[in-house]
Amino acid sequence: MIPIKRQAEILKILKEEGFAKYTELSKQIFVSASTIRRDAHDMENRGLVKRVLNGIMLSEEPKDVPYDYSATLNLKEKREIANKASILIKSGMNLFIDSSTTTLVFLRDIQKIENLYIVTNGLITALECCKQATWHVNLLGGNLNKKLKNISGEKAVFDIANYQADLAIFSCRGLIPKGATDANYQESYLKRTFTKHSDKTMLLVDDSKFNKHQMYLSAPMKKIDYIVSNQKLPQAIQNSVLTNDINTDMKAVRSSF
């Protein structure tokens, strides 16, 4: 297959998936991964795609960031956030956990804590929870989003109403003074329902999300109790945090939780 036709095939796949690994493209187009890498370099120079860790994506970020792509981003920052947030978790707690890759890193950080009761909409999240024998895991029912590898929709929202959690833990696509934002309505609706049926809420957000304004408000500041980040919050966001009495120092609040 000549390069122009091969690259057209790559674009077709990316328009459907948003992101693809070099190895996956190699198998689908029947060429070596090194050939795909050369194509990716050429296509990036022409502004068609963006090369990222282990793969490529369309140069314009899609509305729903593919899970496999998101999992490669800001791992150091996510681990730092997870380590800070884990201080609040105690054995026997009931938790809502969203399907984000940030909370996936968080779950790996709290594996030593036993007897947790977890409700999640994430397929990968649920599988990760199964690695801890003493955790009790419920996966919400509803519509399957293959790209995000999660469950959403009205049935998922109705399922949440059957539970009452000690703490809802979730991430977002953007954080502005008004609150956490997301590009997907179903995601934001589900997170708003998590906050409604939990005693406390904790937002995990790395600094790449600061001042990113997405379409939907997942959690207004007045509904957030804790914000855990790897960096100091921008001044405008910090002012909103102080106005809404949100805790950002986990060590200081551990004893009161």
mmCIF file of C-alpha atoms in Angstrom:
data_model
loop_
_atom_site.group_PDB
_atom_site.id
_atom_site.type_symbol
_atom_site.label_atom_id
_atom_site.label_comp_id
_atom_site.label_asym_id
_atom_site.label_seq_id
_atom_site.Cartn_x
_atom_site.Cartn_y
_atom_site.Cartn_z
ATOM 1 C CA MET A 1 0.000 0.000 0.000
ATOM 2 C CA ILE A 2 1.433 3.380 -0.981
ATOM 3 C CA PRO A 3 1.913 5.979 1.821
ATOM 4 C CA ILE A 4 -0.969 8.258 0.772
ATOM 5 C CA LYS A 5 -3.495 5.406 0.890
ATOM 6 C CA ARG A 6 -2.038 4.061 4.141
ATOM 7 C CA GLN A 7 -2.243 7.472 5.762
ATOM 8 C CA ALA A 8 -5.824 7.850 4.572
ATOM 9 C CA GLU A 9 -6.608 4.586 6.365
ATOM 10 C CA ILE A 10 -4.928 5.892 9.516
ATOM 11 C CA LEU A 11 -7.046 9.052 9.415
ATOM 12 C CA LYS A 12 -10.205 7.003 8.912
ATOM 13 C CA ILE A 13 -9.428 4.959 12.034
ATOM 14 C CA LEU A 14 -8.582 8.062 14.072
ATOM 15 C CA LYS A 15 -11.820 9.796 13.066
ATOM 16 C CA GLU A 16 -13.713 6.812 14.481
ATOM 17 C CA GLU A 17 -11.596 6.212 17.585
ATOM 18 C CA GLY A 18 -9.918 9.549 18.299
ATOM 19 C CA PHE A 19 -6.688 7.815 19.376
ATOM 20 C CA ALA A 20 -4.877 4.638 18.360
ATOM 21 C CA LYS A 21 -1.709 2.890 19.456
ATOM 22 C CA TYR A 22 1.024 2.216 16.912
ATOM 23 C CA THR A 23 0.674 -1.533 17.507
ATOM 24 C CA GLU A 24 -3.085 -1.433 16.874
ATOM 25 C CA LEU A 25 -2.684 0.516 13.637
ATOM 26 C CA SER A 26 0.044 -1.888 12.544
ATOM 27 C CA LYS A 27 -2.326 -4.853 12.922
ATOM 28 C CA GLN A 28 -5.268 -3.142 11.215
ATOM 29 C CA ILE A 29 -3.314 -1.869 8.206
ATOM 30 C CA PHE A 30 -0.969 -4.879 7.960
ATOM 31 C CA VAL A 31 2.334 -2.997 8.071
ATOM 32 C CA SER A 32 5.104 -2.738 10.662
ATOM 33 C CA ALA A 33 4.880 -0.412 13.652
ATOM 34 C CA SER A 34 7.984 1.395 12.389
ATOM 35 C CA THR A 35 6.152 2.183 9.145
ATOM 36 C CA ILE A 36 3.222 3.586 11.127
ATOM 37 C CA ARG A 37 5.646 5.724 13.134
ATOM 38 C CA ARG A 38 7.139 7.166 9.940
ATOM 39 C CA ASP A 39 3.649 7.907 8.643
ATOM 40 C CA ALA A 40 2.754 9.542 11.953
ATOM 41 C CA HIS A 41 5.820 11.786 11.760
ATOM 42 C CA ASP A 42 4.906 12.869 8.233
ATOM 43 C CA MET A 43 1.235 13.399 9.117
ATOM 44 C CA GLU A 44 2.144 15.445 12.199
ATOM 45 C CA ASN A 45 4.337 17.719 10.071
ATOM 46 C CA ARG A 46 1.280 18.347 7.904
ATOM 47 C CA GLY A 47 -0.878 19.138 10.937
ATOM 48 C CA LEU A 48 -3.148 16.124 10.533
ATOM 49 C CA VAL A 49 -2.322 14.249 13.734
ATOM 50 C CA LYS A 50 -0.554 14.646 17.057
ATOM 51 C CA ARG A 51 1.970 12.074 18.228
ATOM 52 C CA VAL A 52 1.618 11.051 21.882
ATOM 53 C CA LEU A 53 3.033 8.290 24.064
ATOM 54 C CA ASN A 54 2.763 4.938 22.188
ATOM 55 C CA GLY A 55 0.335 6.256 19.590
ATOM 56 C CA ILE A 56 -1.271 9.107 17.676
ATOM 57 C CA MET A 57 -4.483 11.114 17.824
ATOM 58 C CA LEU A 58 -6.210 13.690 15.675
ATOM 59 C CA SER A 59 -4.611 17.108 16.024
ATOM 60 C CA GLU A 60 -7.869 18.476 17.473
ATOM 61 C CA GLU A 61 -8.706 16.888 20.822
ATOM 62 C CA PRO A 62 -11.956 14.899 20.517
ATOM 63 C CA LYS A 63 -14.980 15.578 22.695
ATOM 64 C CA ASP A 64 -14.535 12.212 24.410
ATOM 65 C CA VAL A 65 -10.840 11.571 25.044
ATOM 66 C CA PRO A 66 -10.239 7.833 24.454
ATOM 67 C CA TYR A 67 -9.473 5.973 27.671
ATOM 68 C CA ASP A 68 -6.247 4.400 26.353
ATOM 69 C CA TYR A 69 -4.934 7.854 25.444
ATOM 70 C CA SER A 70 -5.991 9.496 28.697
ATOM 71 C CA ALA A 71 -4.273 6.715 30.653
ATOM 72 C CA THR A 72 -0.906 7.820 29.245
ATOM 73 C CA LEU A 73 -1.187 11.448 30.357
ATOM 74 C CA ASN A 74 0.355 13.074 33.436
ATOM 75 C CA LEU A 75 1.043 9.832 35.307
ATOM 76 C CA LYS A 76 3.527 11.450 37.700
ATOM 77 C CA GLU A 77 0.983 14.126 38.604
ATOM 78 C CA LYS A 78 -1.807 11.562 39.026
ATOM 79 C CA ARG A 79 0.337 9.483 41.394
ATOM 80 C CA GLU A 80 1.116 12.555 43.483
ATOM 81 C CA ILE A 81 -2.584 13.387 43.692
ATOM 82 C CA ALA A 82 -3.467 9.782 44.571
ATOM 83 C CA ASN A 83 -0.944 9.730 47.399
ATOM 84 C CA LYS A 84 -2.401 12.911 48.897
ATOM 85 C CA ALA A 85 -6.029 11.813 48.511
ATOM 86 C CA SER A 86 -5.503 8.332 49.970
ATOM 87 C CA ILE A 87 -5.045 9.843 53.431
ATOM 88 C CA LEU A 88 -8.823 10.252 53.747
ATOM 89 C CA ILE A 89 -9.713 6.627 53.026
ATOM 90 C CA LYS A 90 -10.489 4.255 55.902
ATOM 91 C CA SER A 91 -11.565 0.634 56.044
ATOM 92 C CA GLY A 92 -15.329 0.143 55.795
ATOM 93 C CA MET A 93 -16.057 3.305 53.793
ATOM 94 C CA ASN A 94 -18.681 3.481 51.027
ATOM 95 C CA LEU A 95 -17.303 5.165 47.913
ATOM 96 C CA PHE A 96 -18.577 6.407 44.567
ATOM 97 C CA ILE A 97 -15.721 6.250 42.043
ATOM 98 C CA ASP A 98 -15.957 7.623 38.513
ATOM 99 C CA SER A 99 -14.360 6.042 35.433
ATOM 100 C CA SER A 100 -11.463 8.486 35.024
ATOM 101 C CA THR A 101 -7.855 7.385 34.694
ATOM 102 C CA THR A 102 -6.992 9.656 37.642
ATOM 103 C CA THR A 103 -9.224 7.657 39.978
ATOM 104 C CA LEU A 104 -7.761 4.456 38.515
ATOM 105 C CA VAL A 105 -4.319 5.557 39.730
ATOM 106 C CA PHE A 106 -5.909 6.485 43.065
ATOM 107 C CA LEU A 107 -7.412 3.000 43.467
ATOM 108 C CA ARG A 108 -4.010 1.422 42.961
ATOM 109 C CA ASP A 109 -2.680 3.617 45.762
ATOM 110 C CA ILE A 110 -5.255 2.406 48.317
ATOM 111 C CA GLN A 111 -5.064 -1.343 47.600
ATOM 112 C CA LYS A 112 -3.851 -2.072 51.147
ATOM 113 C CA ILE A 113 -7.034 -0.673 52.709
ATOM 114 C CA GLU A 114 -9.519 -3.494 53.319
ATOM 115 C CA ASN A 115 -13.309 -3.754 53.279
ATOM 116 C CA LEU A 116 -14.234 -0.895 51.009
ATOM 117 C CA TYR A 117 -17.674 -0.725 49.373
ATOM 118 C CA ILE A 118 -17.360 0.768 45.896
ATOM 119 C CA VAL A 119 -19.916 1.805 43.282
ATOM 120 C CA THR A 120 -18.508 2.786 39.889
ATOM 121 C CA ASN A 121 -19.488 3.382 36.270
ATOM 122 C CA GLY A 122 -16.034 2.419 34.964
ATOM 123 C CA LEU A 123 -15.354 -0.977 33.387
ATOM 124 C CA ILE A 124 -11.576 -0.754 33.909
ATOM 125 C CA THR A 125 -12.210 0.727 37.341
ATOM 126 C CA ALA A 126 -14.358 -2.251 38.355
ATOM 127 C CA LEU A 127 -11.742 -4.717 37.102
ATOM 128 C CA GLU A 128 -9.060 -2.899 39.088
ATOM 129 C CA CYS A 129 -11.213 -3.121 42.222
ATOM 130 C CA CYS A 130 -11.516 -6.889 41.757
ATOM 131 C CA LYS A 131 -7.790 -7.230 42.473
ATOM 132 C CA GLN A 132 -8.506 -6.506 46.155
ATOM 133 C CA ALA A 133 -10.291 -9.543 47.604
ATOM 134 C CA THR A 134 -11.977 -7.668 50.471
ATOM 135 C CA TRP A 135 -13.506 -4.916 48.371
ATOM 136 C CA HIS A 136 -17.212 -5.097 47.520
ATOM 137 C CA VAL A 137 -17.832 -3.718 44.039
ATOM 138 C CA ASN A 138 -21.018 -2.707 42.233
ATOM 139 C CA LEU A 139 -20.970 -1.683 38.562
ATOM 140 C CA LEU A 140 -23.759 0.636 37.461
ATOM 141 C CA GLY A 141 -26.042 -0.501 34.656
ATOM 142 C CA GLY A 142 -26.769 1.551 31.561
ATOM 143 C CA ASN A 143 -25.345 2.494 28.181
ATOM 144 C CA LEU A 144 -21.817 1.365 27.309
ATOM 145 C CA ASN A 145 -19.437 3.980 25.911
ATOM 146 C CA LYS A 146 -16.768 1.923 24.139
ATOM 147 C CA LYS A 147 -14.360 4.843 23.757
ATOM 148 C CA LEU A 148 -14.496 5.889 27.429
ATOM 149 C CA LYS A 149 -14.933 2.299 28.646
ATOM 150 C CA ASN A 150 -17.708 3.294 31.016
ATOM 151 C CA ILE A 151 -21.443 3.159 31.702
ATOM 152 C CA SER A 152 -23.736 6.179 31.496
ATOM 153 C CA GLY A 153 -27.315 7.143 30.723
ATOM 154 C CA GLU A 154 -30.566 7.371 32.671
ATOM 155 C CA LYS A 155 -30.396 3.820 34.020
ATOM 156 C CA ALA A 156 -26.969 4.505 35.524
ATOM 157 C CA VAL A 157 -28.305 7.664 37.152
ATOM 158 C CA PHE A 158 -31.323 5.786 38.547
ATOM 159 C CA ASP A 159 -28.994 3.098 39.918
ATOM 160 C CA ILE A 160 -26.983 5.692 41.833
ATOM 161 C CA ALA A 161 -30.138 6.731 43.700
ATOM 162 C CA ASN A 162 -30.160 3.289 45.361
ATOM 163 C CA TYR A 163 -26.958 4.108 47.226
ATOM 164 C CA GLN A 164 -25.664 6.639 49.730
ATOM 165 C CA ALA A 165 -21.880 6.986 49.814
ATOM 166 C CA ASP A 166 -19.573 8.410 52.447
ATOM 167 C CA LEU A 167 -17.478 9.971 49.724
ATOM 168 C CA ALA A 168 -17.791 10.543 45.962
ATOM 169 C CA ILE A 169 -14.403 10.658 44.211
ATOM 170 C CA PHE A 170 -14.104 11.893 40.639
ATOM 171 C CA SER A 171 -11.982 13.875 38.214
ATOM 172 C CA CYS A 172 -12.924 16.273 35.409
ATOM 173 C CA ARG A 173 -11.815 17.727 32.076
ATOM 174 C CA GLY A 174 -11.530 21.270 33.398
ATOM 175 C CA LEU A 175 -11.592 23.319 36.601
ATOM 176 C CA ILE A 176 -12.771 26.941 36.649
ATOM 177 C CA PRO A 177 -13.890 29.221 39.515
ATOM 178 C CA LYS A 178 -17.485 28.008 39.064
ATOM 179 C CA GLY A 179 -16.514 24.341 39.478
ATOM 180 C CA ALA A 180 -15.556 21.137 37.667
ATOM 181 C CA THR A 181 -16.427 20.922 33.973
ATOM 182 C CA ASP A 182 -16.674 18.140 31.381
ATOM 183 C CA ALA A 183 -17.200 17.941 27.618
ATOM 184 C CA ASN A 184 -19.721 15.103 27.797
ATOM 185 C CA TYR A 185 -23.249 15.681 29.133
ATOM 186 C CA GLN A 186 -23.714 12.079 30.259
ATOM 187 C CA GLU A 187 -20.480 12.233 32.269
ATOM 188 C CA SER A 188 -21.409 15.500 33.944
ATOM 189 C CA TYR A 189 -24.951 14.309 34.739
ATOM 190 C CA LEU A 190 -23.636 11.166 36.377
ATOM 191 C CA LYS A 191 -21.124 13.096 38.510
ATOM 192 C CA ARG A 192 -23.803 15.549 39.627
ATOM 193 C CA THR A 193 -25.856 12.559 40.766
ATOM 194 C CA PHE A 194 -22.839 11.136 42.617
ATOM 195 C CA THR A 195 -22.575 14.380 44.597
ATOM 196 C CA LYS A 196 -26.298 14.351 45.359
ATOM 197 C CA HIS A 197 -26.123 10.890 46.937
ATOM 198 C CA SER A 198 -22.898 11.196 48.910
ATOM 199 C CA ASP A 199 -22.070 12.801 52.252
ATOM 200 C CA LYS A 200 -18.860 14.367 50.934
ATOM 201 C CA THR A 201 -17.241 14.876 47.524
ATOM 202 C CA MET A 202 -13.574 14.892 46.538
ATOM 203 C CA LEU A 203 -12.279 16.197 43.203
ATOM 204 C CA LEU A 204 -8.929 14.903 41.920
ATOM 205 C CA VAL A 205 -7.493 17.294 39.338
ATOM 206 C CA ASP A 206 -4.013 17.872 37.930
ATOM 207 C CA ASP A 207 -2.740 21.282 36.879
ATOM 208 C CA SER A 208 -3.297 20.624 33.147
ATOM 209 C CA LYS A 209 -7.038 21.030 33.864
ATOM 210 C CA PHE A 210 -6.766 24.462 35.511
ATOM 211 C CA ASN A 211 -8.915 27.105 33.800
ATOM 212 C CA LYS A 212 -10.078 24.630 31.135
ATOM 213 C CA HIS A 213 -13.697 25.589 30.434
ATOM 214 C CA GLN A 214 -15.677 22.640 29.041
ATOM 215 C CA MET A 215 -19.339 22.718 28.031
ATOM 216 C CA TYR A 216 -20.976 21.104 31.084
ATOM 217 C CA LEU A 217 -20.693 21.828 34.797
ATOM 218 C CA SER A 218 -20.184 18.490 36.566
ATOM 219 C CA ALA A 219 -19.919 19.867 40.085
ATOM 220 C CA PRO A 220 -20.356 23.498 41.157
ATOM 221 C CA MET A 221 -17.869 24.619 43.788
ATOM 222 C CA LYS A 222 -20.557 24.661 46.477
ATOM 223 C CA LYS A 223 -20.984 20.890 46.005
ATOM 224 C CA ILE A 224 -17.276 20.050 46.404
ATOM 225 C CA ASP A 225 -15.773 19.376 49.836
ATOM 226 C CA TYR A 226 -12.175 18.502 48.900
ATOM 227 C CA ILE A 227 -9.944 19.374 45.949
ATOM 228 C CA VAL A 228 -6.691 17.449 45.613
ATOM 229 C CA SER A 229 -4.121 18.603 43.066
ATOM 230 C CA ASN A 230 -0.420 18.377 42.352
ATOM 231 C CA GLN A 231 0.013 22.155 42.115
ATOM 232 C CA LYS A 232 -1.218 25.286 43.828
ATOM 233 C CA LEU A 233 -4.560 26.401 42.432
ATOM 234 C CA PRO A 234 -4.688 29.572 40.285
ATOM 235 C CA GLN A 235 -5.727 32.648 42.273
ATOM 236 C CA ALA A 236 -9.243 32.975 40.823
ATOM 237 C CA ILE A 237 -9.978 29.313 41.559
ATOM 238 C CA GLN A 238 -8.401 29.600 45.003
ATOM 239 C CA ASN A 239 -10.662 32.556 45.799
ATOM 240 C CA SER A 240 -13.691 30.419 44.908
ATOM 241 C CA VAL A 241 -12.310 27.586 47.048
ATOM 242 C CA LEU A 242 -12.058 29.917 50.065
ATOM 243 C CA THR A 243 -15.540 31.349 49.461
ATOM 244 C CA ASN A 244 -17.044 27.849 49.387
ATOM 245 C CA ASP A 245 -14.971 26.552 52.326
ATOM 246 C CA ILE A 246 -13.374 23.745 50.305
ATOM 247 C CA ASN A 247 -10.510 21.818 51.871
ATOM 248 C CA THR A 248 -7.301 21.442 49.852
ATOM 249 C CA ASP A 249 -4.914 20.302 52.612
ATOM 250 C CA MET A 250 -5.664 16.601 53.152
ATOM 251 C CA LYS A 251 -3.313 16.179 56.104
ATOM 252 C CA ALA A 252 -5.133 18.950 57.966
ATOM 253 C CA VAL A 253 -8.593 17.423 57.460
ATOM 254 C CA ARG A 254 -7.760 13.740 57.986
ATOM 255 C CA SER A 255 -8.565 13.734 61.691
ATOM 256 C CA SER A 256 -11.982 15.323 61.172
ATOM 257 C CA PHE A 257 -13.208 12.953 58.461
#
